Coordinates of C-alpha atoms and ligand atoms in Angstrom, one line a residue:
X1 CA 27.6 -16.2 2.0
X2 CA 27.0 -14.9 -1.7
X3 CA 27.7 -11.4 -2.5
X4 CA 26.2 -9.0 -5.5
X5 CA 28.5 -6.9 -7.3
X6 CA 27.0 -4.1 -9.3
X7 CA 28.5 -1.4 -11.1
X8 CA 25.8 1.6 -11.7
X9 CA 25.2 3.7 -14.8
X10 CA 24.1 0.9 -17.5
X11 CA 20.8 1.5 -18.8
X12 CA 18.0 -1.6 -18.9
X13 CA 16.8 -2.8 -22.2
X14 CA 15.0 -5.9 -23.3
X15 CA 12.5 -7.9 -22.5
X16 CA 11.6 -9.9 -19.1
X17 CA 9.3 -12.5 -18.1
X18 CA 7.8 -12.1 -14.5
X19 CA 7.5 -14.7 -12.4
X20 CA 4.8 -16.7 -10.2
X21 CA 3.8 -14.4 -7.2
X22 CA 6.0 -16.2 -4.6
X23 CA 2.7 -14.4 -2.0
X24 CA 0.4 -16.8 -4.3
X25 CA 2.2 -19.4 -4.4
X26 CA 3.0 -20.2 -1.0
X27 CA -1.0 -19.9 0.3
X28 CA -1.9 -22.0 -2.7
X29 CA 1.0 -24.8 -2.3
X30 CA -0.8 -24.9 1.5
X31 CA -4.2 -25.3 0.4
X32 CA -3.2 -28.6 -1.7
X33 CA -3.1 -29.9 1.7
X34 CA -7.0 -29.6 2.0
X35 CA -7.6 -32.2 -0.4
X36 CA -6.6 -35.9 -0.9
X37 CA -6.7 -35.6 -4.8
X38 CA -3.9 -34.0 -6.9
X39 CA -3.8 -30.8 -7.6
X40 CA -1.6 -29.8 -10.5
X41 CA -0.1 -26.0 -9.6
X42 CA 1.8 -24.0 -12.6
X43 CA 4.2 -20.6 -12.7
X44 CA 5.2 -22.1 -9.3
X45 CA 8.2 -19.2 -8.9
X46 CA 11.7 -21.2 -7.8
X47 CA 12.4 -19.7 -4.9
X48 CA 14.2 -20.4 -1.2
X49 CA 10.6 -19.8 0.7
X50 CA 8.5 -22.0 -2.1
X51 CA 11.1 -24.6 -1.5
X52 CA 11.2 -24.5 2.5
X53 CA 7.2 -24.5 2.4
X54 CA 7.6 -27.8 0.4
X55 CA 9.8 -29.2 2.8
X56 CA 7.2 -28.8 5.8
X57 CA 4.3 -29.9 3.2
X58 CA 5.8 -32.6 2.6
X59 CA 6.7 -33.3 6.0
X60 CA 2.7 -33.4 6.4
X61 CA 2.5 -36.1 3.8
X62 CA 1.9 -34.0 1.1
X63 CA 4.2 -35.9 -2.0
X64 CA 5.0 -33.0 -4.0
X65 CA 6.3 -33.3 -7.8
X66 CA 8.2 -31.3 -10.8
X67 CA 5.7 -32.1 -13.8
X68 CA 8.0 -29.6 -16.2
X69 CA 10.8 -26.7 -15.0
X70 CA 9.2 -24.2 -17.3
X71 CA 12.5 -23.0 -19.2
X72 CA 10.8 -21.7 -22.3
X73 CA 10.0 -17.8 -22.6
X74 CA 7.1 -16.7 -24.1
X75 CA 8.5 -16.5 -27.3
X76 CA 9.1 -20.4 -27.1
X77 CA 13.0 -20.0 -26.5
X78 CA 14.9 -21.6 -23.8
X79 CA 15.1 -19.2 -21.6
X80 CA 19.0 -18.3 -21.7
X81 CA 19.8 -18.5 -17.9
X82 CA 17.2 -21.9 -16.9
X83 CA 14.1 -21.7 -15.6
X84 CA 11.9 -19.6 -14.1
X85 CA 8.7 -21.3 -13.4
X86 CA 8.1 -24.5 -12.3
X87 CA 4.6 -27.2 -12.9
X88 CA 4.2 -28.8 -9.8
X89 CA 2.0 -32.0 -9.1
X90 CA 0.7 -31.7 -5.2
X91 CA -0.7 -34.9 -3.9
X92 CA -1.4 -35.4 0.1
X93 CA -3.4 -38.7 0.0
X94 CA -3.4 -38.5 4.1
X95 CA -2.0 -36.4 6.3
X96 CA 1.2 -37.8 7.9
X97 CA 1.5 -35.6 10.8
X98 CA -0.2 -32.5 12.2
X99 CA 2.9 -30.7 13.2
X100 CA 5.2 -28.1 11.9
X101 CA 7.6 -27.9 14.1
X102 CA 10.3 -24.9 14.8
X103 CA 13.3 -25.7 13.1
X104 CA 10.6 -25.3 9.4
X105 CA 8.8 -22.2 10.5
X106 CA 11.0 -20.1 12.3
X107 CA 12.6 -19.3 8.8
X108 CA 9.3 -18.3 7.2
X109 CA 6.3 -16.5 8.9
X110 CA 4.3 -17.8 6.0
X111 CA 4.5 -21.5 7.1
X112 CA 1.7 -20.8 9.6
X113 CA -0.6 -20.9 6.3
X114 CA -0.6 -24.9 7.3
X115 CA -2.6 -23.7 10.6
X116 CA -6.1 -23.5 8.3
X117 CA -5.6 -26.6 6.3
X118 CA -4.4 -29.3 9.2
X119 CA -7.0 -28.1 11.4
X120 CA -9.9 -27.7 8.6
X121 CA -8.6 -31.5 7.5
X122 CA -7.7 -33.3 10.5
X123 CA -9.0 -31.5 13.2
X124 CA -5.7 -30.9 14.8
X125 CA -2.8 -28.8 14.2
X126 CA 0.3 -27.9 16.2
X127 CA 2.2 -24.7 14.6
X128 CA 5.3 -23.8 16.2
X129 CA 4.9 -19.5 16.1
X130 CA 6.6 -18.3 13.5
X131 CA 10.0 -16.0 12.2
X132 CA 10.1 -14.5 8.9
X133 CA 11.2 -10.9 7.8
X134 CA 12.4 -8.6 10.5
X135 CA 10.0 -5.9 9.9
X136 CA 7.9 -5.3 13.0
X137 CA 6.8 -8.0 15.9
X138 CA 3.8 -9.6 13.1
X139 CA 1.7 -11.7 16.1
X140 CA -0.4 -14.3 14.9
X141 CA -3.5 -13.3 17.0
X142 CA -5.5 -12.7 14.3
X143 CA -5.1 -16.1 12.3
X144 CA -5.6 -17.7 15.8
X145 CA -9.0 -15.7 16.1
X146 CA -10.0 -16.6 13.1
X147 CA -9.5 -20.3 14.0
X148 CA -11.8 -19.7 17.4
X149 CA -14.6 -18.2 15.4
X150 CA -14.6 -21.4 13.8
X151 CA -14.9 -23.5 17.3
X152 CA -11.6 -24.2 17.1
X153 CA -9.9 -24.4 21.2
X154 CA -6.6 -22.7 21.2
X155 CA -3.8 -23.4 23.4
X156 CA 0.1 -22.0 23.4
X157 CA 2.7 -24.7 24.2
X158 CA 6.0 -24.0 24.5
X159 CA 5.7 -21.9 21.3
X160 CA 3.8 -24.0 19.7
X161 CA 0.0 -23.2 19.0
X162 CA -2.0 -26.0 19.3
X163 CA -5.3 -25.8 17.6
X164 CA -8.2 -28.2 18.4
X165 CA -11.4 -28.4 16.2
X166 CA -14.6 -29.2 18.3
X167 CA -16.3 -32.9 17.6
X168 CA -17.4 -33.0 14.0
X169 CA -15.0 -30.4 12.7
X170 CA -14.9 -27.0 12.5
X171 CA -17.6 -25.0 12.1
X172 CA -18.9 -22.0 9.8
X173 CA -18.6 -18.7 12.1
X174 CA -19.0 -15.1 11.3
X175 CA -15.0 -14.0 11.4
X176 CA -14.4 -10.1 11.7
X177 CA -11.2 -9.3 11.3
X178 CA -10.0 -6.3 13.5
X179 CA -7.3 -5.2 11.6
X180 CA -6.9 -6.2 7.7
X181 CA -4.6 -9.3 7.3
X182 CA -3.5 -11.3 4.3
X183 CA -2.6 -14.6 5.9
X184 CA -5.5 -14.5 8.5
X185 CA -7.7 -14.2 5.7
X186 CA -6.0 -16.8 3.8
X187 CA -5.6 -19.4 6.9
X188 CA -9.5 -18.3 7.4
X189 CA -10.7 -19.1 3.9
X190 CA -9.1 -22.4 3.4
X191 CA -10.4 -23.5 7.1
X192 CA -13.8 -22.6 6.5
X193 CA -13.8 -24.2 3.2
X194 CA -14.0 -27.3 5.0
X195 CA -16.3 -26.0 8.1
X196 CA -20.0 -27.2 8.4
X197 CA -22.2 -24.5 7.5
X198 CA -21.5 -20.8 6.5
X199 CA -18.9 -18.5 7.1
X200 CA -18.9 -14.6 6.6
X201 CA -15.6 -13.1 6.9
X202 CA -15.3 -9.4 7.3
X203 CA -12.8 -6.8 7.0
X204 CA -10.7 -8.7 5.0
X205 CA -7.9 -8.6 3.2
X206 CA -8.5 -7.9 -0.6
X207 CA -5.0 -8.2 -2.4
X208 CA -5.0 -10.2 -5.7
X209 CA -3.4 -13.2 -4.3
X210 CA -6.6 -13.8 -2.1
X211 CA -8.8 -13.9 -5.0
X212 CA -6.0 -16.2 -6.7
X213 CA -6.2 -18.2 -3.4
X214 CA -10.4 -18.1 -3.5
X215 CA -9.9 -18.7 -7.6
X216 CA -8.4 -22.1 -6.7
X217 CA -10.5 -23.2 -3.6
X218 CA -13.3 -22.6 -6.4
X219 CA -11.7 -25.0 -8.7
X220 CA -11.3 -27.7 -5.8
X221 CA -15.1 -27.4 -5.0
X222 CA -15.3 -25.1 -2.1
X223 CA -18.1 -22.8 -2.5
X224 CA -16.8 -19.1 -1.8
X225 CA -17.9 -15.5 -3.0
X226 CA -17.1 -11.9 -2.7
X227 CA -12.9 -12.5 -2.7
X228 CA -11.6 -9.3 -3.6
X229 CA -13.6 -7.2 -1.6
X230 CA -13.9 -7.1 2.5
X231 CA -17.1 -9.3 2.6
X232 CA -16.3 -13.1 2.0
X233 CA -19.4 -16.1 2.2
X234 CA -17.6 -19.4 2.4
X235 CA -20.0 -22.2 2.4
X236 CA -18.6 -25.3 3.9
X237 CA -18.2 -28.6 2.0
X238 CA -17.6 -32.0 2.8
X239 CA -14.3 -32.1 0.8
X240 CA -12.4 -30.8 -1.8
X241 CA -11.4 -32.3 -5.0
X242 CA -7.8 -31.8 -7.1
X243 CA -7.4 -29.3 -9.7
X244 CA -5.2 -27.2 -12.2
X245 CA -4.3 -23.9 -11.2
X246 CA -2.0 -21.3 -12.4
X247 CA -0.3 -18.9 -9.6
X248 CA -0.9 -15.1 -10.6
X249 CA 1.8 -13.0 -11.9
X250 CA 3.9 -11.3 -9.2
X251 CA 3.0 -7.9 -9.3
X252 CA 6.0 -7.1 -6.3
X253 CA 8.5 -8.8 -9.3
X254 CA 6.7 -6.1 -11.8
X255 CA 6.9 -3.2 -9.9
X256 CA 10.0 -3.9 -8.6
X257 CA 11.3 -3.9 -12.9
X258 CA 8.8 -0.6 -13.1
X259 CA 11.4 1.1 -10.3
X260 CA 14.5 -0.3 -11.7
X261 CA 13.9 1.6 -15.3
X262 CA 12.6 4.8 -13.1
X263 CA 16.3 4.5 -11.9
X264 CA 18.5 3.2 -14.1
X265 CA 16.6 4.6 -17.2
X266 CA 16.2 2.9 -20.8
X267 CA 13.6 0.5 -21.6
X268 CA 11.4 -2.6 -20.2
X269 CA 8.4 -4.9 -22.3
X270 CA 7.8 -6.8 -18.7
X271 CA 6.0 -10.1 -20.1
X272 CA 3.1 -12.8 -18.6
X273 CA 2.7 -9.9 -15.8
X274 CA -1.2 -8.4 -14.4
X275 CA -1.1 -4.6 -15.1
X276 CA -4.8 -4.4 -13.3
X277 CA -3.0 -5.8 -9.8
X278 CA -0.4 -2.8 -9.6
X279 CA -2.6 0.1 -10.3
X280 CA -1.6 2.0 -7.5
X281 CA 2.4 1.6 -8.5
X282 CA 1.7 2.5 -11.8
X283 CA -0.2 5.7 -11.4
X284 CA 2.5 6.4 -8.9
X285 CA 5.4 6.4 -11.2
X286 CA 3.6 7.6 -13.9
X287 CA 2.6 11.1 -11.6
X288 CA 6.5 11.3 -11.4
X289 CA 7.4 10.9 -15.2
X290 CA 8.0 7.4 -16.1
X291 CA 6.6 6.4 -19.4
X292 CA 4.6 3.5 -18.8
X293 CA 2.2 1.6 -21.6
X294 CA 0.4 -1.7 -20.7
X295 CA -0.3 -3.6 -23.7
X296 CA -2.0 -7.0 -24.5
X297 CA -4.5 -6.1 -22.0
X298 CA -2.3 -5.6 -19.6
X299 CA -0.2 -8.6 -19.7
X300 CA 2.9 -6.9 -21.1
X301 CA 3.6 -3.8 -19.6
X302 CA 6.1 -1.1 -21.8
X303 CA 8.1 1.2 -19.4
X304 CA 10.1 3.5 -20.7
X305 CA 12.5 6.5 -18.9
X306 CA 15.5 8.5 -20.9
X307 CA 16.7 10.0 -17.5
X308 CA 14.6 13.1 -17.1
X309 CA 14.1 14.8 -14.1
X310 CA 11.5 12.7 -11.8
X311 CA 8.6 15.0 -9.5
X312 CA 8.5 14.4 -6.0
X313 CA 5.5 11.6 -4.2
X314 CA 3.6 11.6 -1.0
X315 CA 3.0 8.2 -0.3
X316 CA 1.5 6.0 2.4
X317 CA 1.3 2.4 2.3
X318 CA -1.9 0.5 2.5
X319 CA -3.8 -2.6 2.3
X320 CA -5.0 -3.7 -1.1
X321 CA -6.1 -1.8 -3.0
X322 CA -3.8 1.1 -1.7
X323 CA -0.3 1.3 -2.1
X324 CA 1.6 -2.2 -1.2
X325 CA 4.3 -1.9 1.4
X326 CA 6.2 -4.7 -0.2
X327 CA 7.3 -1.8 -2.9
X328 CA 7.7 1.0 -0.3
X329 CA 11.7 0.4 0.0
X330 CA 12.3 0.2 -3.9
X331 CA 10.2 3.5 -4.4
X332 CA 12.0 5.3 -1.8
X333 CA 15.3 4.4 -3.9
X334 CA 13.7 5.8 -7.1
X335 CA 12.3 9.1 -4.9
X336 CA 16.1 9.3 -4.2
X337 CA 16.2 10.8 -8.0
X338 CA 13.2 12.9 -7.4
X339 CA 13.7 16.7 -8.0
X340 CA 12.2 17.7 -4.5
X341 CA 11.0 16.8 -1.1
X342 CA 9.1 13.2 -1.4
X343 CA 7.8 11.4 2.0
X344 CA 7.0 7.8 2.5
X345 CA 4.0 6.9 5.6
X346 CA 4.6 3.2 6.0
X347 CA 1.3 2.3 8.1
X348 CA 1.2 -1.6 7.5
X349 CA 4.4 -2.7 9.2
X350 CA 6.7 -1.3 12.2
X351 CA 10.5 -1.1 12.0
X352 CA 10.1 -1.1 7.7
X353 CA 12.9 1.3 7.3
X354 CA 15.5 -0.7 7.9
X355 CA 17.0 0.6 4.2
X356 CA 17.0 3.9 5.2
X357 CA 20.8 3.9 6.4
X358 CA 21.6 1.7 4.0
X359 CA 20.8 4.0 0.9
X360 CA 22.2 6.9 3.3
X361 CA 25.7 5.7 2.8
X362 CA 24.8 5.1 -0.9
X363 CA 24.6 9.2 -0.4
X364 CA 20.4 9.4 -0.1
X365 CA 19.1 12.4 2.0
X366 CA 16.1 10.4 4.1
X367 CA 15.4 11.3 7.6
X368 CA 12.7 9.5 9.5
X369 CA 10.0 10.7 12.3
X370 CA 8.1 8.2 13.4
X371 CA 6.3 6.1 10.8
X372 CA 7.1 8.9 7.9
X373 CA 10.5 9.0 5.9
X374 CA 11.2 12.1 4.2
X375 CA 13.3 12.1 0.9
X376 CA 15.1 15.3 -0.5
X377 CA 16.4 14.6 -4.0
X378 CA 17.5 14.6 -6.1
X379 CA 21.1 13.2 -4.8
X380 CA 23.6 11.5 -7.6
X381 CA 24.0 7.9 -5.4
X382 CA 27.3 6.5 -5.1
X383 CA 28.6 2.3 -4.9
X384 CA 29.1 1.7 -0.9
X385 CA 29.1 -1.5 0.4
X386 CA 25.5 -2.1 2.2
X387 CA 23.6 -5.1 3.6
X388 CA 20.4 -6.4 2.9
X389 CA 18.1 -6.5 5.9
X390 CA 15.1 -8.1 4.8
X391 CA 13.4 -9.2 1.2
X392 CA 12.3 -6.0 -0.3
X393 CA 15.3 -4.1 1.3
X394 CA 17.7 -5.9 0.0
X395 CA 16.2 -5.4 -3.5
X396 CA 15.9 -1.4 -2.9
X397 CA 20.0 -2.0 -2.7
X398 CA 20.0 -3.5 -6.1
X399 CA 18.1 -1.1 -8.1
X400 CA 19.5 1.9 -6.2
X401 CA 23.1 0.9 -7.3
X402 CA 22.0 0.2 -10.7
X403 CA 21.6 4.3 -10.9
X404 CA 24.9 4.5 -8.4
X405 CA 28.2 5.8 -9.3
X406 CA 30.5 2.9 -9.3
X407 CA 30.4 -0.3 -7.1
X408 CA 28.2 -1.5 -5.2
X409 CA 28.4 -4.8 -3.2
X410 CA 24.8 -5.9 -1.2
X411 CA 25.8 -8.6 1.4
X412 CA 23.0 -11.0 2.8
X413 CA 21.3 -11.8 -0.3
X414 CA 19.9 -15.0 1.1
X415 CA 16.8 -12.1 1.9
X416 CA 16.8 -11.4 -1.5
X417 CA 16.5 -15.5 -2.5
X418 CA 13.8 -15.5 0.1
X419 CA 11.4 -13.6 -3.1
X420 CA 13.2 -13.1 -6.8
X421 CA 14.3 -15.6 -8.4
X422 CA 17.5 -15.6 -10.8
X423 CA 17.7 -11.6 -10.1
X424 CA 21.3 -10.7 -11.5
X425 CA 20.6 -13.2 -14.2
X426 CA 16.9 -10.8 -15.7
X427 CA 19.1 -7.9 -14.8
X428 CA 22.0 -8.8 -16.5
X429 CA 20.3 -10.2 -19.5
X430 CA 19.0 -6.8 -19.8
X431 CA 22.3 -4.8 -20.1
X432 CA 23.1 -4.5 -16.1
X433 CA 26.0 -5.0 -14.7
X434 CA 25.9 -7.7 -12.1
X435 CA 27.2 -10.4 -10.5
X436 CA 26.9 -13.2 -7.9
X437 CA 29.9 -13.3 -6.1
X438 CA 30.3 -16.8 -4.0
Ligands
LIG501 C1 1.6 -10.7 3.6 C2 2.7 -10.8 2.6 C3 3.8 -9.7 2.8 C4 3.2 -8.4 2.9 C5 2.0 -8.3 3.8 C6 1.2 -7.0 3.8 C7 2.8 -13.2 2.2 C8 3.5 -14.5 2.2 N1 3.3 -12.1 2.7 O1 2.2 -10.9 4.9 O2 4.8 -9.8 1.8 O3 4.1 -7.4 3.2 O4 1.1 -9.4 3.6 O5 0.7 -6.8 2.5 O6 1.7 -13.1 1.5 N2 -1.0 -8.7 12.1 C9 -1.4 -8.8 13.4 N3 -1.9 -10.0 13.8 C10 -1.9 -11.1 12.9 C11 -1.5 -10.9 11.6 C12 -1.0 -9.7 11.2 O7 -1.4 -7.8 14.1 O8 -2.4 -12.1 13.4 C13 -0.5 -7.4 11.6 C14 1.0 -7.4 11.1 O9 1.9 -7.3 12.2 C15 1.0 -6.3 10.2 C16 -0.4 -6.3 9.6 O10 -1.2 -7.0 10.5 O11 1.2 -5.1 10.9 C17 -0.6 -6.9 8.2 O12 0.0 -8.1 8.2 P1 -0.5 -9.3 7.2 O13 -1.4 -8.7 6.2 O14 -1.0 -10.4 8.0 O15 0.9 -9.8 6.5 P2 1.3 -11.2 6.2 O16 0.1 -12.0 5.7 O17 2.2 -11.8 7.2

């Protein structure tokens, strides 16, 4: 299993090009499946999940691909270590079979995403329940609801859900949502695309990659408004056509540079990236001291820090447009630094503290009561061997031992594959000391 070596105290400088949001991308690689036309999808991010949801799309019939790898930077170079998005040509003339069975989904929580468009398309779908991160029990009760409000019959199978659209197809429902989801709103917005009639979905989530989702349902023919804010009208067409889509920049990949620099210190330009979908990151890190410009209208964010003392943040995660908990365990590496007492609420997931004792045998003073981490900084972190635990985890790790005395070697990294792609080789580029060991 491959290993990352880092040795700490190099400050980052250069330039980087963020990726396609792999939390885009995989909802939008789904949706193809609603149509029998090609769609053509760009900045598809190379990643382990993108390529296990192709493997159960195309297991659905969906023929999937590579129209160009990408592999220029924005200043028309080859990009020095490959490439790091993809063009992808999606074409799922009929649907080959309605099931996505265990041995697919249990590596992914995502793949139930195929739930919406099997059902929406061919009236039937069978999901095995899925696996995915190890943060918290995440049931699927809400997509499921979602699917019911639709007239969808629901039945559990030997842990598989099989859903059942009545006679006719689904149909346009009012779907509240009881707690705020991403993938139940996602799952619900590509089903009712294809419902007869209207469907007002409320309570939902707002996060960027929903409107990139509702931009390209748009762009197939579905007929959607208010994406982006907790009222959603769908109305229902007859079909959806192909189209050309780009998948939004991945703000987690942004912030997660933003933290590095708060840690390491030097100097970022972070290219092709969406300042207006991390607001809440940046004001964060700019409370605490970190120099941070966003240029081009904010698709090239400047961050700059020369090592100064960093204040102390209250944080608590939230749905969009709060605080994301995706970047709740690299902040609590860079509140490691802070000169005080910092404390992180996580409300979004159970059990997402899993990097606590990691970064505690990096030297980090964090204790935990209940759903609130407290962090007393500012400690000087040391190299330790730790172990990823899940995706964003495994990248607190990374950044916190860019800052560390010494070596540091992160087990596990398959997590880290999971969500950024070529890590060590952006890093590294950029002055850090890193490597893949095999
Ligand atoms: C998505 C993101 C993930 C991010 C999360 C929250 C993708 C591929 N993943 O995950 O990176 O951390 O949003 O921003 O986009 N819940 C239920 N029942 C359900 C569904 C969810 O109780 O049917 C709960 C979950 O356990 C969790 C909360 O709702 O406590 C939010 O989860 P949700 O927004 O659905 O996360 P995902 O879509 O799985």
């Amino acid at each position: 299993m491959d290993k990352l070596r880092i040795i700490g105290g190099r400050p980052l400088h250069g330039q980087l090009t963020v990726g396609g949001a792999k939390n885009a991308a995989l909802p939008l690689l789904c949706a193809a499946l609603l149509s029998d036309q090609p769609v053509t999808l760009g900045n598809v991010p190379y990643l382990a999940d993108v390529t296990t949801i192709a493997k159960l799309l195309m297991q659905h019939g969906m023929h999937l691909s590579l129209l160009d790898t990408g592999g220029t930077n924005l200043f028309g170079e080859k990009e020095a270590h490959g490439f790091y998005s993809r063009r992808l040509l999606l074409h799922t003339p009929e649907i080959t079979s309605i099931t996505a069975p265990y041995d697919l989904v249990r590596t992914m929580r995502a793949s139930v995403l195929v739930l919406g468009p099997l059902l929406a398309r061919e009236g039937r779908a069978k999901v095995s329940l899925p696996g995915g991160c190890a943060i918290g029990s995440r049931p699927v009760d809400l997509h499921l609801k979602a699917m019911e409000a639709l007239g969808a019959t629901i039945t559990l199978e030997e842990g598989y859900v099989i859903a059942t659209a009545p006679r006719g197809g689904l149909k346009g429902g009012e779907i509240h949502f009881e707690k705020i989801s991403v993938g139940a709103t996602e799952n619900a917005l590509m089903a009712a695309s294809l419902a007869s009639g209207t469907s007002v979905l409320s309570n939902a989530a707002c996060e960027p990659e929903i409107e990139d989702l509702a931009r390209m349902l748009r762009a197939m023919g579905a007929r959607i408004e208010g994406a982006g804010t907790p009222t959603i009208t769908v109305r229902g067409v007859s079909s959806l056509n192909g189209c050309a889509h780009e998948v939004i920049a991945d703000r987690i990949e942004t912030g997660t540079y933003l933290c590095a620099v708060a840690l390491a210190g030097g100097e970022l330009s972070l290219h092709r990236t969406r300042a207006d979908t991390l607001i809440p990151v940046i004001a964060v890190l700019k409370t605490m001291g970190l120099h941070i410009e966003e240029r081009e209208g904010g698709q090239m964010i400047y961050v700059r820090h020369d090592g100064s003392p960093l204040a102390p943040a209250d944080i608590v995660t939230e749905a969009h447009p709060g605080f994301p908990t995706d970047m709740q365990a690299q902040l609590m590496s860079v509140l490691t630094h802070a000169d005080g007492v910092s404390s992180i609420s996580e409300t979004i997931f159970e059990n997402r503290f899993m990097h606590v004792p990691e970064l505690a045998r990096m030297g980090a003073d964090i204790s935990i009561s209940g759903h609130t981490a407290t962090i007393t900084g500012p400690v000087k972190l040391k190299g330790a061997p730790v172990m990823a635990t899940d995706l964003r985890a495994s990248v607190a790790m990374v950044i916190a031992a860019l800052a560390a005395e010494g070596e540091t070697i992160v087990s596990r990294i398959y997590h880290l594959d999971r969500g950024y792609e070529r890590l060590e080789e952006k890093l590294s580029m950029c002055g850090a000391n890193i490597t893949r060991v095999k």
